[in-house]
Coordinates of C-alpha atoms in Angstrom, one line a residue:
M1 CA 0.0 0.0 0.0
Y2 CA 2.9 2.4 0.8
V3 CA 4.4 1.9 -2.6
N4 CA 1.0 2.5 -4.2
V5 CA 0.6 5.8 -2.4
V6 CA 4.1 7.0 -3.4
C7 CA 3.5 6.1 -7.0
G8 CA 0.0 7.6 -6.9
L9 CA 1.3 10.9 -5.6
F10 CA 4.0 11.0 -8.2
V11 CA 1.7 10.3 -11.1
G12 CA -1.1 12.5 -9.8
C13 CA 1.1 15.6 -9.3
L14 CA 2.7 15.0 -12.7
L15 CA -0.7 14.9 -14.4
V16 CA -2.0 17.9 -12.5
S17 CA 1.1 20.0 -13.3
A18 CA 1.0 18.9 -16.9
A19 CA -2.6 20.2 -17.1
L20 CA -1.9 23.4 -15.2
I21 CA 1.1 24.7 -17.1
P22 CA -0.6 25.5 -20.4
A23 CA -3.2 27.5 -18.5
V24 CA -0.3 29.3 -16.6
M25 CA 1.3 30.1 -19.9
R26 CA -1.9 31.8 -21.1
F27 CA -2.3 33.6 -17.8
A28 CA 1.3 34.9 -17.8
R29 CA 0.9 36.3 -21.3
R30 CA -2.4 37.9 -20.4
I31 CA -1.0 39.9 -17.5
D32 CA 2.3 40.5 -19.4
A33 CA 4.4 38.5 -17.0
V34 CA 7.0 37.7 -19.7
D35 CA 10.8 37.6 -19.9
R36 CA 12.1 39.8 -22.8
G37 CA 15.7 38.9 -22.4
G38 CA 18.5 41.3 -21.8
F39 CA 22.2 41.7 -20.9
R40 CA 22.3 38.8 -18.4
K41 CA 19.9 36.5 -20.2
V42 CA 20.8 33.8 -22.7
F43 CA 17.3 33.8 -24.1
Q44 CA 16.3 36.8 -26.3
G45 CA 12.7 37.3 -27.2
E46 CA 9.5 36.9 -25.2
M47 CA 8.8 33.9 -22.9
P48 CA 6.0 33.6 -20.3
L49 CA 7.1 33.5 -16.6
L50 CA 5.2 32.1 -13.6
G51 CA 5.9 28.5 -14.6
G52 CA 6.5 27.9 -10.9
L53 CA 2.8 28.1 -10.3
G54 CA 2.4 24.8 -12.1
V55 CA 5.0 23.2 -9.7
A56 CA 3.8 24.9 -6.5
I57 CA 0.0 24.5 -6.7
P58 CA -0.1 20.7 -6.6
L59 CA 2.2 20.4 -3.6
L60 CA 0.6 23.3 -1.7
T61 CA -2.8 21.9 -2.4
L62 CA -1.7 18.5 -1.2
C63 CA -0.2 20.0 2.0
V64 CA -3.4 21.9 2.8
F65 CA -5.5 18.8 2.2
V66 CA -3.4 16.6 4.4
G67 CA -3.2 19.3 7.1
G68 CA -6.9 19.7 7.1
L69 CA -7.6 16.0 7.1
G70 CA -5.2 15.5 10.0
H71 CA -7.0 18.0 12.1
L72 CA -10.3 16.4 11.2
V73 CA -9.0 13.0 12.2
I74 CA -7.9 14.4 15.6
R75 CA -11.4 15.7 16.3
Q76 CA -13.2 12.5 15.1
W77 CA -10.7 9.9 16.3
E78 CA -13.3 8.1 18.5
W79 CA -15.8 7.7 15.7
I80 CA -13.0 6.4 13.4
W81 CA -11.9 3.9 16.0
I82 CA -15.5 2.6 16.4
H83 CA -16.6 2.5 12.8
H84 CA -13.4 2.2 10.7
R85 CA -10.8 0.6 12.9
A86 CA -8.8 -0.7 9.9
W87 CA -8.2 2.9 8.8
F88 CA -7.3 4.2 12.3
D89 CA -3.5 3.7 12.2
P90 CA -3.0 5.1 8.6
L91 CA -5.2 8.1 9.5
M92 CA -3.3 8.8 12.7
D93 CA -0.1 8.8 10.7
V94 CA -1.6 11.5 8.5
A95 CA -2.7 13.4 11.6
S96 CA 0.9 13.3 13.0
V97 CA 2.2 15.4 10.1
R98 CA -0.7 17.9 9.9
N99 CA 1.2 20.8 11.4
D100 CA 4.3 20.1 9.2
C101 CA 2.1 20.1 6.1
L102 CA 0.4 23.4 7.1
A103 CA 3.8 24.9 7.9
I104 CA 5.0 24.0 4.4
A105 CA 1.9 25.4 2.8
A106 CA 1.9 28.7 4.7
G107 CA 5.6 29.4 4.0
G108 CA 5.1 28.2 0.4
V109 CA 2.2 30.5 -0.3
A110 CA 4.3 33.4 1.1
I111 CA 7.4 32.6 -1.1
V112 CA 5.2 32.1 -4.2
A113 CA 3.5 35.5 -3.5
L114 CA 7.0 37.1 -3.2
G115 CA 8.1 35.6 -6.5
F116 CA 4.9 36.5 -8.2
V117 CA 5.3 40.2 -7.3
D118 CA 8.9 40.1 -8.6
D119 CA 7.9 38.4 -11.8
T120 CA 5.0 40.8 -12.5
R121 CA 6.2 44.1 -11.1
G122 CA 9.8 43.7 -10.2
M123 CA 11.4 44.0 -6.8
R124 CA 14.7 45.2 -5.5
A125 CA 17.0 42.5 -4.3
R126 CA 17.1 43.8 -0.7
Y127 CA 13.4 43.6 -0.3
K128 CA 13.3 40.2 -1.8
L129 CA 16.0 39.0 0.6
L130 CA 14.0 40.5 3.5
G131 CA 10.9 38.5 2.4
Q132 CA 13.0 35.3 2.3
V133 CA 14.4 35.9 5.7
A134 CA 10.8 36.5 7.0
V135 CA 9.7 33.2 5.6
A136 CA 12.8 31.4 7.1
L137 CA 11.9 33.0 10.5
F138 CA 8.4 31.7 10.2
V139 CA 9.8 28.2 9.7
C140 CA 11.8 28.6 12.8
F141 CA 8.9 30.0 14.9
T142 CA 6.8 27.0 13.9
G143 CA 9.2 24.9 15.8
H144 CA 11.2 23.4 12.9
V145 CA 14.7 24.2 14.1
L146 CA 17.7 21.9 13.8
T147 CA 19.2 21.4 17.3
T148 CA 21.6 18.5 16.3
V149 CA 23.4 17.7 13.1
S150 CA 25.5 14.8 12.1
V151 CA 29.0 15.8 10.8
P152 CA 31.1 13.2 9.0
F153 CA 33.9 11.7 11.1
L154 CA 32.8 13.9 14.1
G155 CA 29.5 12.3 14.9
T156 CA 26.4 14.2 16.2
V157 CA 27.0 17.8 17.2
E158 CA 24.6 19.6 19.5
L159 CA 23.8 23.1 18.2
G160 CA 21.3 24.5 20.7
V161 CA 18.3 26.7 19.9
V162 CA 20.2 29.9 18.9
M163 CA 22.8 28.3 16.7
G164 CA 20.3 25.8 15.3
G165 CA 17.9 28.7 14.4
L166 CA 20.7 30.5 12.6
L167 CA 21.7 27.4 10.7
T168 CA 18.1 26.7 9.8
M169 CA 17.6 30.2 8.4
L170 CA 20.9 30.0 6.5
W171 CA 19.8 26.7 5.0
V172 CA 16.4 27.9 3.9
V173 CA 17.5 31.3 2.6
G174 CA 20.6 29.9 1.0
L175 CA 18.8 27.2 -0.9
I176 CA 16.1 29.6 -2.1
N177 CA 18.8 31.9 -3.5
A178 CA 20.9 29.0 -4.9
F179 CA 18.1 27.8 -7.1
N180 CA 17.2 31.4 -8.1
L181 CA 20.9 31.9 -9.1
I182 CA 21.2 28.8 -11.4
D183 CA 17.9 29.5 -13.2
G184 CA 19.7 31.0 -16.1
I185 CA 19.1 28.6 -19.1
D186 CA 16.3 26.4 -20.2
G187 CA 15.8 23.3 -18.0
L188 CA 18.7 23.8 -15.7
A189 CA 17.1 24.7 -12.4
S190 CA 14.2 22.3 -12.8
G191 CA 16.5 19.5 -14.0
I192 CA 18.9 19.8 -11.0
A193 CA 15.9 20.1 -8.7
L194 CA 14.5 16.9 -10.0
V195 CA 17.8 15.1 -9.5
G196 CA 18.0 16.5 -6.0
T197 CA 14.4 15.5 -5.2
V198 CA 14.9 12.0 -6.4
A199 CA 18.0 11.7 -4.2
L200 CA 16.1 13.1 -1.3
V201 CA 13.4 10.4 -1.8
A202 CA 16.1 7.7 -2.0
L203 CA 17.6 8.9 1.2
S204 CA 14.3 9.0 3.0
I205 CA 13.5 5.5 2.0
A206 CA 16.8 4.4 3.4
Q207 CA 16.0 6.3 6.6
H208 CA 12.4 4.9 6.7
N209 CA 11.0 8.5 6.7
A210 CA 7.5 8.3 5.1
F211 CA 6.9 12.0 5.3
V212 CA 9.9 13.0 3.2
T213 CA 9.3 10.2 0.8
L214 CA 5.7 11.2 0.1
A215 CA 6.4 15.0 -0.1
G216 CA 9.4 14.3 -2.3
A217 CA 7.5 12.0 -4.7
A218 CA 4.8 14.7 -5.1
L219 CA 7.4 17.4 -5.9
A220 CA 9.3 15.1 -8.3
G221 CA 6.1 14.5 -10.3
S222 CA 5.5 18.2 -10.7
L223 CA 9.1 18.9 -11.6
L224 CA 9.1 16.2 -14.3
A225 CA 6.0 17.6 -15.8
F226 CA 7.5 21.1 -15.9
L227 CA 10.7 19.9 -17.3
F228 CA 8.8 18.7 -20.4
Y229 CA 7.8 22.3 -21.1
N230 CA 11.1 23.8 -19.9
F231 CA 13.8 21.6 -21.5
P232 CA 15.5 23.5 -24.4
P233 CA 13.9 25.0 -26.4
A234 CA 11.7 26.1 -23.5
R235 CA 8.1 27.2 -23.8
I236 CA 7.8 28.7 -20.3
F237 CA 10.2 29.8 -17.5
L238 CA 10.0 29.1 -13.8
G239 CA 10.5 32.7 -13.0
D240 CA 11.3 33.8 -9.5
T241 CA 7.9 32.3 -8.5
G242 CA 9.2 28.8 -9.3
S243 CA 12.9 29.0 -8.6
M244 CA 12.4 30.4 -5.1
F245 CA 9.6 27.9 -4.4
I246 CA 11.7 24.9 -5.4
G247 CA 14.6 26.0 -3.2
Y248 CA 12.1 26.6 -0.3
A249 CA 10.4 23.3 -0.8
L250 CA 13.6 21.3 -0.9
A251 CA 15.0 23.1 2.1
V252 CA 11.9 22.7 4.3
I253 CA 11.2 19.1 3.3
S254 CA 14.8 18.1 4.1
L255 CA 14.7 20.1 7.3
L256 CA 11.5 18.4 8.5
G257 CA 13.1 15.0 7.6
A258 CA 16.1 15.8 9.6
Q259 CA 14.0 16.5 12.7
K260 CA 12.5 13.0 12.3
S261 CA 15.8 11.3 11.8
E262 CA 17.7 10.0 14.8
A263 CA 21.1 10.6 13.2
A264 CA 20.1 13.8 11.5
V265 CA 22.0 12.5 8.5
I266 CA 19.2 13.5 6.2
I267 CA 20.2 17.2 6.5
F268 CA 23.8 16.5 5.6
A269 CA 23.1 14.2 2.7
P270 CA 20.9 16.8 0.9
M271 CA 23.7 19.3 1.3
L272 CA 25.8 16.9 -0.8
A273 CA 22.9 16.1 -3.3
L274 CA 22.0 19.8 -3.7
S275 CA 25.6 21.1 -3.5
L276 CA 25.8 22.1 -7.2
P277 CA 23.5 25.2 -6.7
L278 CA 25.2 25.8 -3.4
F279 CA 28.6 25.6 -5.1
E280 CA 27.4 28.0 -7.8
T281 CA 26.3 30.5 -5.1
G282 CA 29.6 30.3 -3.2
V283 CA 31.8 30.5 -6.4
S284 CA 29.7 33.5 -7.6
M285 CA 30.2 35.4 -4.4
L286 CA 33.9 34.6 -4.2
R287 CA 34.7 35.6 -7.8
R288 CA 32.8 38.8 -7.5
Y289 CA 34.6 39.7 -4.3
I290 CA 38.0 38.8 -5.9
G291 CA 37.0 40.8 -9.0
G292 CA 36.2 43.9 -6.9
V293 CA 32.5 44.0 -7.6
P294 CA 29.6 43.8 -5.1
V295 CA 28.9 40.2 -4.3
F296 CA 25.1 40.5 -4.9
T297 CA 25.5 42.1 -8.3
G298 CA 23.9 40.1 -11.2
D299 CA 26.2 39.2 -14.1
N300 CA 26.6 36.7 -17.0
R301 CA 29.6 34.8 -15.7
H302 CA 28.0 31.9 -14.1
T303 CA 29.0 28.3 -14.8
H304 CA 26.4 27.8 -17.5
H305 CA 27.4 31.1 -19.2
R306 CA 31.0 30.0 -19.2
L307 CA 30.2 26.6 -20.7
L308 CA 28.1 28.3 -23.4
R309 CA 31.0 30.6 -24.3
K310 CA 33.2 27.5 -24.6
G311 CA 30.9 26.2 -27.4
Y312 CA 28.5 23.9 -25.5
S313 CA 24.9 24.1 -26.7
Q314 CA 22.1 24.7 -24.2
P315 CA 21.0 21.1 -24.1
E316 CA 24.7 20.0 -23.6
V317 CA 25.1 22.5 -20.7
V318 CA 22.0 21.3 -19.0
L319 CA 22.9 17.6 -19.4
T320 CA 26.5 18.3 -18.3
L321 CA 25.4 20.1 -15.1
C322 CA 22.5 17.7 -14.4
G323 CA 24.9 14.8 -14.8
T324 CA 27.2 16.4 -12.3
G325 CA 24.3 16.8 -10.0
L326 CA 23.5 13.1 -10.4
V327 CA 27.0 12.2 -9.5
L328 CA 26.7 14.4 -6.4
A329 CA 23.4 12.7 -5.6
V330 CA 24.9 9.3 -5.8
A331 CA 27.7 10.4 -3.5
A332 CA 25.1 11.7 -1.0
V333 CA 23.2 8.4 -1.0
L334 CA 26.5 6.4 -0.6
A335 CA 27.5 8.6 2.2
A336 CA 24.3 7.8 4.0
L337 CA 24.5 4.1 3.4
I338 CA 28.2 3.3 3.9
P339 CA 29.2 3.2 7.6
E340 CA 31.9 5.7 8.5
T341 CA 33.9 2.8 10.1
S342 CA 34.0 1.0 6.7
K343 CA 37.2 1.0 4.7
W344 CA 35.2 2.4 1.8
G345 CA 33.9 5.3 3.8
W346 CA 36.1 7.8 1.9
C347 CA 34.6 6.9 -1.5
P348 CA 31.5 9.1 -1.5
Y349 CA 33.6 12.1 -0.5
A350 CA 36.2 11.4 -3.2
L351 CA 33.4 11.1 -5.7
Y352 CA 31.9 14.4 -4.5
I353 CA 35.1 16.4 -4.6
G354 CA 36.1 14.9 -8.0
A355 CA 32.7 15.9 -9.5
L356 CA 33.0 19.5 -8.3
V357 CA 36.7 19.9 -9.3
N358 CA 35.8 18.6 -12.8
I359 CA 33.0 21.1 -13.3
A360 CA 35.2 23.9 -11.9
W361 CA 37.9 23.0 -14.4
L362 CA 35.5 22.8 -17.3
A363 CA 34.1 26.3 -16.4
G364 CA 37.6 27.8 -16.1
Y365 CA 37.6 28.6 -12.4
L366 CA 40.9 26.9 -11.8
R367 CA 43.0 28.7 -14.4
P368 CA 46.2 30.2 -12.9
T369 CA 46.5 33.9 -12.5
T370 CA 49.0 36.3 -10.8
L371 CA 48.4 38.3 -7.6
K372 CA 49.3 41.5 -9.6
A373 CA 46.6 40.8 -12.1
I374 CA 44.0 40.2 -9.3
V375 CA 44.9 43.5 -7.5
E376 CA 44.8 45.4 -10.8
R377 CA 41.4 44.0 -11.7
R378 CA 40.0 44.8 -8.3
Q379 CA 41.2 48.4 -8.5
R380 CA 39.9 48.7 -12.0
N381 CA 36.5 47.4 -11.1
K382 CA 36.1 49.7 -8.1
I383 CA 36.5 52.6 -10.6
F384 CA 34.1 51.0 -13.0
Q385 CA 31.5 50.5 -10.3
S386 CA 31.8 54.1 -9.2
L387 CA 31.4 55.2 -12.8
S388 CA 28.4 52.9 -13.3
R389 CA 26.6 54.3 -10.3
Y390 CA 27.3 57.9 -11.2
A391 CA 26.5 57.6 -14.9
S392 CA 23.3 55.6 -14.5
L393 CA 21.9 58.2 -12.0
R394 CA 22.9 61.2 -14.2
L395 CA 21.5 59.6 -17.4
N396 CA 18.0 59.2 -15.9
D397 CA 18.1 62.7 -14.2
G398 CA 16.8 64.7 -17.1
M399 CA 20.1 66.0 -18.4
R400 CA 20.4 67.9 -21.7
A401 CA 21.9 66.4 -24.9
S402 CA 25.1 68.4 -24.4
Q403 CA 25.5 67.0 -20.9
A404 CA 24.8 63.5 -22.0
Q405 CA 27.5 63.9 -24.6
V406 CA 30.0 64.9 -22.0
L407 CA 29.0 62.0 -19.8
L408 CA 29.3 59.6 -22.8
E409 CA 32.8 60.9 -23.4
L410 CA 33.7 60.3 -19.8
C411 CA 32.5 56.7 -20.0
R412 CA 34.4 56.1 -23.3
H413 CA 37.6 57.5 -21.8
E414 CA 37.5 55.6 -18.4
L415 CA 36.6 52.3 -20.1
G416 CA 39.4 52.6 -22.6
L417 CA 37.2 52.7 -25.7
K418 CA 37.9 54.2 -29.1
H419 CA 34.3 54.8 -29.8
L420 CA 30.9 54.3 -28.1
E421 CA 27.4 54.5 -29.6
V422 CA 24.0 54.0 -28.0
R423 CA 21.1 53.3 -30.4
M424 CA 17.8 51.6 -30.6
K425 CA 17.5 48.2 -32.2
S426 CA 15.5 49.8 -35.0
G427 CA 18.6 51.9 -35.8
E428 CA 17.6 55.2 -34.2
R429 CA 20.6 56.7 -32.5
L430 CA 20.3 57.9 -28.9
M431 CA 23.9 59.0 -28.1
V432 CA 27.3 58.7 -29.9
S433 CA 30.9 59.7 -29.1
P434 CA 33.4 60.8 -31.7
V435 CA 36.0 58.2 -32.8
D436 CA 39.4 58.6 -31.2
V437 CA 41.5 58.7 -34.4
K438 CA 44.8 58.2 -32.5
Y439 CA 44.0 54.5 -32.2
A440 CA 43.9 52.2 -35.2
A441 CA 41.3 49.4 -35.5
E442 CA 42.4 46.1 -34.2
P443 CA 40.9 42.6 -34.8
D444 CA 38.2 41.6 -32.3
S445 CA 38.1 45.1 -30.8
R446 CA 34.5 45.9 -31.8
E447 CA 31.5 44.6 -29.8
I448 CA 27.8 45.0 -29.6
L449 CA 25.9 44.6 -26.2
K450 CA 22.2 44.5 -25.9
V451 CA 20.4 45.9 -22.9
K452 CA 16.8 46.9 -22.1
S453 CA 15.4 50.4 -21.7
S454 CA 13.0 51.3 -18.8
E455 CA 10.2 51.1 -21.4
G456 CA 11.2 47.5 -22.3
Q457 CA 12.8 48.4 -25.7
D458 CA 16.0 46.8 -26.9
I459 CA 19.1 49.1 -26.8
L460 CA 22.3 48.3 -28.6
L461 CA 25.6 49.5 -27.2
C462 CA 28.2 49.5 -30.1
Y463 CA 31.7 50.1 -28.9
E464 CA 35.3 49.6 -30.0
Y465 CA 38.3 49.2 -27.8
K466 CA 41.5 51.2 -28.1
H467 CA 43.5 48.0 -27.7
A468 CA 42.3 44.4 -28.1
P469 CA 41.2 43.3 -24.5
N470 CA 41.6 40.1 -22.7
D471 CA 38.5 38.1 -21.5
N472 CA 38.5 39.7 -18.0
R473 CA 38.5 43.2 -19.4
R474 CA 35.8 42.3 -21.9
Q475 CA 33.6 41.0 -19.0
D476 CA 34.3 44.0 -16.7
V477 CA 33.6 46.6 -19.4
S478 CA 30.4 44.9 -20.5
L479 CA 29.2 44.7 -16.9
C480 CA 30.0 48.4 -16.4
L481 CA 28.2 49.4 -19.6
A482 CA 25.2 47.2 -18.7
G483 CA 25.1 48.8 -15.2
I484 CA 25.0 52.3 -16.9
F485 CA 22.5 51.8 -19.7
D486 CA 20.3 48.9 -18.7
G487 CA 17.0 50.4 -17.7
M488 CA 17.8 53.9 -19.0
K489 CA 14.9 56.1 -20.1
A490 CA 15.3 55.8 -23.9
E491 CA 12.4 57.9 -25.0
R492 CA 13.8 61.0 -23.1
H493 CA 17.2 60.7 -24.8
H494 CA 15.6 60.0 -28.1
R495 CA 13.7 63.3 -27.9
A496 CA 16.9 65.1 -26.7
D497 CA 18.8 63.6 -29.7
N498 CA 16.1 64.8 -32.1
E499 CA 16.2 68.3 -30.6
A500 CA 20.0 68.4 -30.9
H501 CA 19.7 67.3 -34.5
E502 CA 17.3 70.1 -35.3
R503 CA 19.8 72.6 -33.9
G504 CA 22.6 71.1 -36.0
Y505 CA 24.5 69.7 -33.0
A506 CA 24.4 66.2 -34.2
D507 CA 26.0 67.0 -37.5
K508 CA 29.3 67.5 -35.8
V509 CA 29.4 63.9 -34.5
V510 CA 31.1 61.1 -36.4
R511 CA 28.9 58.0 -36.9
F512 CA 30.1 54.6 -35.6
R513 CA 30.2 53.0 -39.1
G514 CA 31.7 54.7 -42.2
G515 CA 33.0 57.9 -40.5
A516 CA 30.5 60.2 -42.2
T517 CA 28.5 62.9 -40.5
R518 CA 24.8 63.3 -40.8
G519 CA 25.3 66.5 -42.8
E520 CA 27.6 64.7 -45.3
K521 CA 25.1 62.0 -45.8

């Protein structure tokens, strides 16, 4: 019967999600909750968001149903004992997890609402983080706090309420942001989440934890259905609604499982099984700190971006990273099954480290560099960040065309560019700097970067370096330019450029291609 329930939950949630997602796609387009690409996005075009609703609704509905049924069983237990004694024990098992299910549902609704607002209206990162912390605090206040944890080779460690609460909050908030961070290409976040969920189910079966098994089976069914729509080429994105909910669900399910496990091994094993998104989070923060940029700044240098630039296709990147996640999941299961006293106890950790080192090498994180180059890059990026903050504020502050021209010249000079032009995708020019004729054109020195205006229009930044740059400088310059022009008020500068053209000001500016002025053409 237990196996039938697990399979039934898996298939049921799979079918419900498969039926919901097309409706979610229509709903997202109707309310204009669509992703239109941009500087940090691999996808360019329009894609409906809110796909996470198709994953969240089945699990949240199930949790509410089980929680309500459990409370009903507690109130009517005498009647059940008298009239349906054969069902008494199974129903009491359901009643024993009623509060856990309602806790998952309440926090899940809050995190879905937070993601929905971000997908439809946008939300600053600090407010989103505050919302995530509030949800994690709610989880702690409902009594779901780790007080002991099993550490390999050290045994069980007592944490206490304060340290356990901090660890619980770090686990919940960290996993929410980890899945939000890796949701960068089609099928990646949902694929890795599916691998991690299956590993969690396998671990819970080994630990005889029915609650985690059933909840994990339901989540796995919804993820598999969503992956059908999200694998490259995707037809819908998770959005923050989905990526944050997946991280929350896996964090809380594993946390609740740990509280019901004598050895608390089920919290350590998911850390291994889900360590790829955690690894991505740690590496991203470390490389940003070393590079001299704010650690919470978004960019396009994540592992999946690096593999794409090396020539991997999107499906190849997804399969490579999901394969790495599968190896990590196997290592997690082996770590739970092999006794630490066994002579083979080192194997899971060797497999784990080998998988992470391999993906770090493929992504280019382990390439040697000099201390001098690191220091120079940090100093350069501090200047770039100051320039980005100043220029972005001034550009959207209602400046005149002549002032915008001076600001553009400042950006061109500080970034080491021979020429810089800002224009609409349709070809209409917004701003342009003269060409610095002292520098001859070099191979691979011209680039075009696409960003989005505040009105949602595509803006092309066409620029040429004074000297052919290395990869680090290309990345730093593109990040600075995106910080300046992404979200600029294009219509205002378009009007200012037209007014300048009418006064004859623009005839003195050399165009990016051909070198002719407007007057000469």
